[in-house]
N, CA, C and O atoms as a DFTB+ gen file, in Angstrom:
384 C
 N C O
     1  1      94.458     158.143      11.564
     2  2      94.365     157.447      12.848
     3  2      95.360     157.282      13.359
     4  3      95.244     156.863      14.511
     5  1      96.397     157.434      12.997
     6  2      97.718     157.748      13.548
     7  2      97.899     158.540      15.003
     8  3      98.604     158.244      15.967
     9  1      96.928     159.740      14.779
    10  2      96.868     160.665      16.283
    11  2      96.355     159.597      17.714
    12  3      96.994     159.557      18.766
    13  1      95.323     158.947      17.495
    14  2      94.603     158.236      18.584
    15  2      95.154     157.281      18.931
    16  3      94.708     156.794      19.970
    17  1      96.450     156.498      18.216
    18  2      97.146     155.637      18.896
    19  2      98.295     156.471      19.864
    20  3      98.738     155.828      20.815
    21  1      98.875     158.089      19.638
    22  2      99.733     158.766      20.489
    23  2      98.749     159.161      21.651
    24  3      99.175     158.948      22.786
    25  1      98.021     159.476      21.579
    26  2      97.001     159.982      22.605
    27  2      96.906     158.957      23.427
    28  3      97.001     159.266      24.615
    29  1      96.733     157.711      23.166
    30  2      96.454     156.869      24.336
    31  2      97.472     156.054      24.930
    32  3      97.846     154.895      24.752
    33  1      97.903     157.243      25.889
    34  2      99.937     157.289      26.626
    35  2      99.150     156.852      28.110
    36  3      98.264     157.503      28.663
    37  1      99.713     155.639      28.544
    38  2      99.085     155.262      29.955
    39  2     100.081     155.912      31.409
    40  3     100.047     155.579      32.594
    41  1     100.728     156.710      30.851
    42  2     101.594     157.379      31.797
    43  2     102.743     156.834      32.376
    44  3     102.755     155.680      31.949
    45  1     103.555     156.961      32.979
    46  2     105.042     156.995      33.484
    47  2     105.072     155.719      34.204
    48  3     106.173     155.377      34.636
    49  1     103.887     154.814      34.450
    50  2     103.963     153.452      34.972
    51  2     104.911     153.682      36.222
    52  3     105.582     154.666      36.532
    53  1     104.731     152.314      36.905
    54  2     105.600     151.948      38.328
    55  2     106.920     152.434      38.347
    56  3     107.432     152.692      39.436
    57  1     107.376     152.552      37.583
    58  2     109.117     153.505      37.695
    59  2     109.322     154.134      38.002
    60  3     110.425     154.179      38.548
    61  1     108.150     155.728      37.966
    62  2     108.189     156.433      38.718
    63  2     108.126     156.411      40.442
    64  3     108.493     157.352      41.146
    65  1     107.806     155.656      40.734
    66  2     108.326     155.547      41.989
    67  2     109.601     155.124      42.558
    68  3     109.696     155.180      43.784
    69  1     110.521     154.742      41.931
    70  2     111.852     154.702      41.870
    71  2     113.174     155.847      42.181
    72  3     114.200     155.758      42.855
    73  1     112.518     157.054      41.244
    74  2     112.924     157.836      41.730
    75  2     113.140     158.788      42.862
    76  3     114.098     159.553      42.967
    77  1     111.949     158.630      43.862
    78  2     112.588     159.153      45.196
    79  2     113.198     158.790      46.037
    80  3     113.845     159.339      46.930
    81  1     112.844     157.062      45.545
    82  2     113.699     156.259      46.137
    83  2     115.394     156.462      46.135
    84  3     116.171     156.206      47.054
    85  1     115.646     156.922      45.002
    86  2     117.119     156.964      44.303
    87  2     117.506     158.208      45.097
    88  3     118.331     158.022      45.992
    89  1     117.157     159.147      44.960
    90  2     117.007     160.302      45.599
    91  2     117.375     160.397      47.108
    92  3     118.112     161.214      47.660
    93  1     116.671     159.345      47.641
    94  2     116.428     159.017      49.319
    95  2     117.990     158.499      49.557
    96  3     118.792     158.943      50.379
    97  1     118.146     157.645      48.787
    98  2     119.358     157.007      49.004
    99  2     120.542     157.822      48.497
   100  3     121.564     157.676      49.167
   101  1     120.619     158.625      47.484
   102  2     121.897     159.458      47.640
   103  2     122.185     160.788      48.527
   104  3     123.268     161.365      48.626
   105  1     120.762     161.189      49.245
   106  2     120.801     161.760      50.261
   107  2     121.710     161.155      51.768
   108  3     122.426     161.769      52.559
   109  1     121.236     159.501      51.699
   110  2     121.799     159.168      53.124
   111  2     123.188     158.730      52.683
   112  3     124.026     158.354      53.503
   113  1     123.383     158.777      51.558
   114  2     124.882     158.560      51.468
   115  2     125.824     159.627      51.383
   116  3     127.036     159.442      51.273
   117  1     125.158     160.976      51.442
   118  2     125.707     161.798      51.447
   119  2     126.113     162.563      52.854
   120  3     127.124     163.224      53.093
   121  1     125.127     162.293      53.598
   122  2     125.403     162.648      55.164
   123  2     126.144     161.121      55.587
   124  3     127.002     161.214      56.464
   125  1     125.915     159.924      55.109
   126  2     127.017     158.997      55.972
   127  2     128.044     159.442      55.697
   128  3     128.700     160.034      56.554
   129  1     128.522     159.283      54.343
   130  2     130.134     160.016      54.031
   131  2     130.451     161.425      54.869
   132  3     131.587     161.581      55.317
   133  1     129.788     162.092      55.003
   134  2     130.059     163.606      55.802
   135  2     130.104     163.464      57.331
   136  3     130.746     164.175      58.103
   137  1     129.274     162.373      57.649
   138  2     129.641     162.005      59.324
   139  2     131.104     161.453      59.087
   140  3     132.065     161.918      59.700
   141  1     131.234     160.275      58.017
   142  2     132.223     159.542      58.612
   143  2     133.785     160.451      58.165
   144  3     134.933     160.031      58.312
   145  1     133.481     161.381      57.767
   146  2     134.689     162.388      57.237
   147  2     134.844     163.570      57.851
   148  3     135.709     163.600      58.726
   149  1     133.988     164.967      57.539
   150  2     134.137     165.964      57.918
   151  2     133.644     166.160      59.096
   152  3     134.396     166.630      59.950
   153  1     132.422     165.886      59.398
   154  2     131.687     165.652      60.762
   155  2     132.521     165.055      61.865
   156  3     132.305     165.421      63.021
   157  1     133.490     164.136      61.595
   158  2     133.794     163.229      62.850
   159  2     134.716     163.852      63.858
   160  3     134.872     163.269      64.931
   161  1     135.380     165.050      63.601
   162  2     135.998     165.774      65.016
   163  2     134.997     166.717      65.398
   164  3     135.240     167.157      66.521
   165  1     133.805     167.266      64.809
   166  2     133.236     168.257      65.745
   167  2     132.357     167.526      66.429
   168  3     131.912     166.404      66.190
   169  1     132.097     168.456      67.525
   170  2     131.115     168.064      68.619
   171  2     130.361     169.368      68.514
   172  3     130.694     170.437      68.002
   173  1     128.999     168.909      69.278
   174  2     127.774     170.199      69.595
   175  2     127.860     170.112      70.875
   176  3     128.264     169.267      71.674
   177  1     127.210     171.587      70.944
   178  2     127.418     171.883      72.522
   179  2     126.867     171.057      73.520
   180  3     127.051     171.376      74.695
   181  1     126.003     169.706      73.149
   182  2     125.508     169.094      74.396
   183  2     126.508     167.627      74.258
   184  3     126.146     166.582      74.798
   185  1     127.976     167.742      73.348
   186  2     128.911     166.709      73.543
   187  2     130.035     167.473      74.092
   188  3     130.973     167.653      73.315
   189  1     130.123     167.912      75.157
   190  2     131.471     169.102      75.792
   191  2     132.253     168.033      76.089
   192  3     131.659     166.967      76.246
   193  1     133.833     168.049      76.245
   194  2     134.289     167.188      76.714
   195  2     134.829     167.890      78.286
   196  3     135.996     168.131      78.595
   197  1     133.747     168.087      79.021
   198  2     134.022     168.706      80.406
   199  2     135.327     168.305      80.862
   200  3     136.287     169.040      81.097
   201  1     135.215     166.464      81.006
   202  2     136.658     165.948      81.708
   203  2     137.866     166.172      81.582
   204  3     138.738     165.962      82.425
   205  1     138.017     166.705      80.292
   206  2     139.102     167.283      79.664
   207  2     139.704     167.976      79.673
   208  3     140.870     168.059      79.289
   209  1     138.596     169.107      80.424
   210  2     139.251     170.926      81.002
   211  2     139.025     170.801      82.071
   212  3     138.397     169.877      82.587
   213  1     139.692     172.075      82.780
   214  2     138.934     172.272      83.950
   215  2     139.744     171.639      85.283
   216  3     140.671     170.851      85.093
   217  1     139.390     171.983      86.483
   218  2     140.267     171.318      87.745
   219  2     140.596     170.098      87.976
   220  3     141.541     169.751      88.685
   221  1     139.793     169.336      87.358
   222  2     139.764     167.877      87.265
   223  2     140.014     167.498      86.215
   224  3     139.486     166.440      85.873
   225  1     140.775     168.085      85.418
   226  2     141.534     166.985      84.325
   227  2     142.722     166.447      84.098
   228  3     143.829     166.917      84.359
   229  1     142.447     165.448      83.604
   230  2     143.769     164.437      83.802
   231  2     145.093     165.291      83.660
   232  3     146.017     164.945      84.396
   233  1     145.297     166.308      82.852
   234  2     146.083     167.376      82.732
   235  2     146.771     167.657      83.869
   236  3     147.840     167.231      84.306
   237  1     145.872     168.554      84.332
   238  2     145.628     169.353      85.597
   239  2     145.998     168.150      87.051
   240  3     146.758     168.388      87.989
   241  1     145.575     167.484      86.931
   242  2     145.746     166.870      88.210
   243  2     147.406     165.819      88.013
   244  3     148.214     165.544      88.900
   245  1     147.443     165.471      86.665
   246  2     149.084     164.804      86.621
   247  2     150.365     166.590      86.905
   248  3     151.576     166.550      87.122
   249  1     149.530     167.810      86.790
   250  2     150.595     168.625      86.973
   251  2     150.816     169.188      88.270
   252  3     151.869     169.698      88.650
   253  1     149.251     169.006      89.238
   254  2     149.676     169.261      90.868
   255  2     150.055     167.792      91.272
   256  3     150.225     167.653      92.484
   257  1     150.186     166.902      90.663
   258  2     151.089     165.515      91.366
   259  2     152.473     165.781      91.260
   260  3     153.210     165.488      92.201
   261  1     153.012     166.411      90.011
   262  2     154.094     166.686      89.570
   263  2     154.482     168.002      90.774
   264  3     155.502     167.696      91.391
   265  1     154.083     168.926      91.076
   266  2     154.198     169.897      91.379
   267  2     154.398     169.726      93.377
   268  3     155.117     170.341      94.163
   269  1     153.456     168.687      93.567
   270  2     153.870     168.176      95.035
   271  2     154.440     166.822      95.196
   272  3     154.092     165.932      95.971
   273  1     155.475     166.842      94.229
   274  2     156.254     166.191      94.311
   275  2     156.381     164.449      94.535
   276  3     157.279     163.811      95.085
   277  1     155.096     163.967      93.870
   278  2     154.770     162.591      93.755
   279  2     155.169     161.893      92.520
   280  3     154.975     160.681      92.424
   281  1     155.705     162.559      91.581
   282  2     156.275     161.900      90.285
   283  2     157.088     162.941      90.091
   284  3     156.890     164.144      90.262
   285  1     158.473     162.069      89.536
   286  2     159.495     163.042      89.427
   287  2     159.694     163.698      87.299
   288  3     158.960     163.022      86.577
   289  1     160.005     164.106      87.005
   290  2     160.299     164.798      85.799
   291  2     160.140     163.915      84.529
   292  3     159.435     164.156      83.549
   293  1     160.927     162.865      84.748
   294  2     160.674     161.991      83.736
   295  2     159.545     161.241      83.543
   296  3     159.111     160.930      82.434
   297  1     158.954     160.878      84.822
   298  2     157.426     160.219      84.714
   299  2     156.549     161.425      84.355
   300  3     155.649     161.058      83.600
   301  1     156.498     162.709      84.627
   302  2     155.662     163.509      84.281
   303  2     155.538     164.126      82.940
   304  3     154.524     164.678      82.513
   305  1     156.885     163.955      82.194
   306  2     157.114     164.024      80.672
   307  2     156.013     162.961      79.928
   308  3     155.064     163.280      79.212
   309  1     156.396     161.748      80.282
   310  2     155.894     160.956      79.895
   311  2     154.578     160.262      79.850
   312  3     154.229     159.448      78.995
   313  1     153.871     160.690      80.899
   314  2     152.759     160.612      81.101
   315  2     152.107     162.012      80.214
   316  3     151.143     161.843      79.466
   317  1     152.593     163.064      80.348
   318  2     151.801     164.055      79.548
   319  2     152.028     164.056      78.310
   320  3     151.284     164.757      77.625
   321  1     152.953     163.396      77.732
   322  2     152.894     162.784      76.635
   323  2     151.555     161.794      76.188
   324  3     150.929     161.964      75.142
   325  1     151.367     161.133      76.814
   326  2     150.071     160.217      76.700
   327  2     148.543     160.873      76.527
   328  3     147.751     160.748      75.593
   329  1     148.445     161.504      77.583
   330  2     147.504     162.348      77.907
   331  2     147.531     163.736      76.918
   332  3     146.531     164.437      76.760
   333  1     148.709     163.982      76.348
   334  2     148.671     165.063      74.852
   335  2     147.895     164.692      73.977
   336  3     147.050     165.463      73.522
   337  1     148.000     163.651      73.635
   338  2     147.900     162.854      72.533
   339  2     146.636     162.062      72.320
   340  3     146.307     161.458      71.300
   341  1     145.743     162.211      73.887
   342  2     144.123     161.722      74.047
   343  2     143.707     163.250      74.246
   344  3     143.149     163.606      73.208
   345  1     143.753     164.163      75.057
   346  2     143.130     165.188      75.663
   347  2     143.437     166.650      74.552
   348  3     142.571     167.415      74.128
   349  1     144.693     166.700      74.322
   350  2     145.059     168.054      73.569
   351  2     145.507     168.702      74.747
   352  3     145.451     168.355      75.927
   353  1     146.121     170.062      74.003
   354  2     146.441     171.009      75.434
   355  2     145.514     171.926      76.044
   356  3     144.360     171.861      75.620
   357  1     145.664     172.426      76.583
   358  2     144.124     173.502      77.303
   359  2     144.499     174.945      76.303
   360  3     143.625     175.593      75.727
   361  1     145.870     175.240      76.257
   362  2     146.034     176.222      75.569
   363  2     146.581     175.782      74.334
   364  3     146.761     174.615      73.987
   365  1     146.853     176.920      73.642
   366  2     147.835     176.651      72.002
   367  2     149.569     176.696      72.409
   368  3     150.488     175.930      72.117
   369  1     149.513     178.041      73.260
   370  2     151.127     177.651      73.288
   371  2     151.579     177.709      75.019
   372  3     152.710     177.632      75.499
   373  1     150.694     177.817      75.488
   374  2     150.943     177.762      77.227
   375  2     151.043     176.130      77.721
   376  3     150.812     175.060      77.156
   377  1     151.559     176.559      79.212
   378  2     151.697     175.162      79.610
   379  2     150.485     174.535      80.132
   380  3     149.424     175.159      80.139
   381  1     150.586     173.211      80.617
   382  2     148.875     172.734      80.588
   383  2     148.623     172.959      81.998
   384  3     147.504     172.749      82.466
């Protein structure tokens, strides 16, 4: 008679629904952590920094102003250091 009571199993119950929710929370948490740490500095092809490079970049405009004599050398280096922190250099070893 003991075998009849063990065959009358009702199933996992409503708790089985919590496992997909727990996995979804783990995935959302992992993506959030990655976005806030590892993927923060990376940009996709749709998010280019076009204003920072090229003919109209702030560093190029500053160089043209220095070359034309609008600003002196001290002003050039002071402003370049600020722009360097925000935009970075155009090339690793060369001048801006």
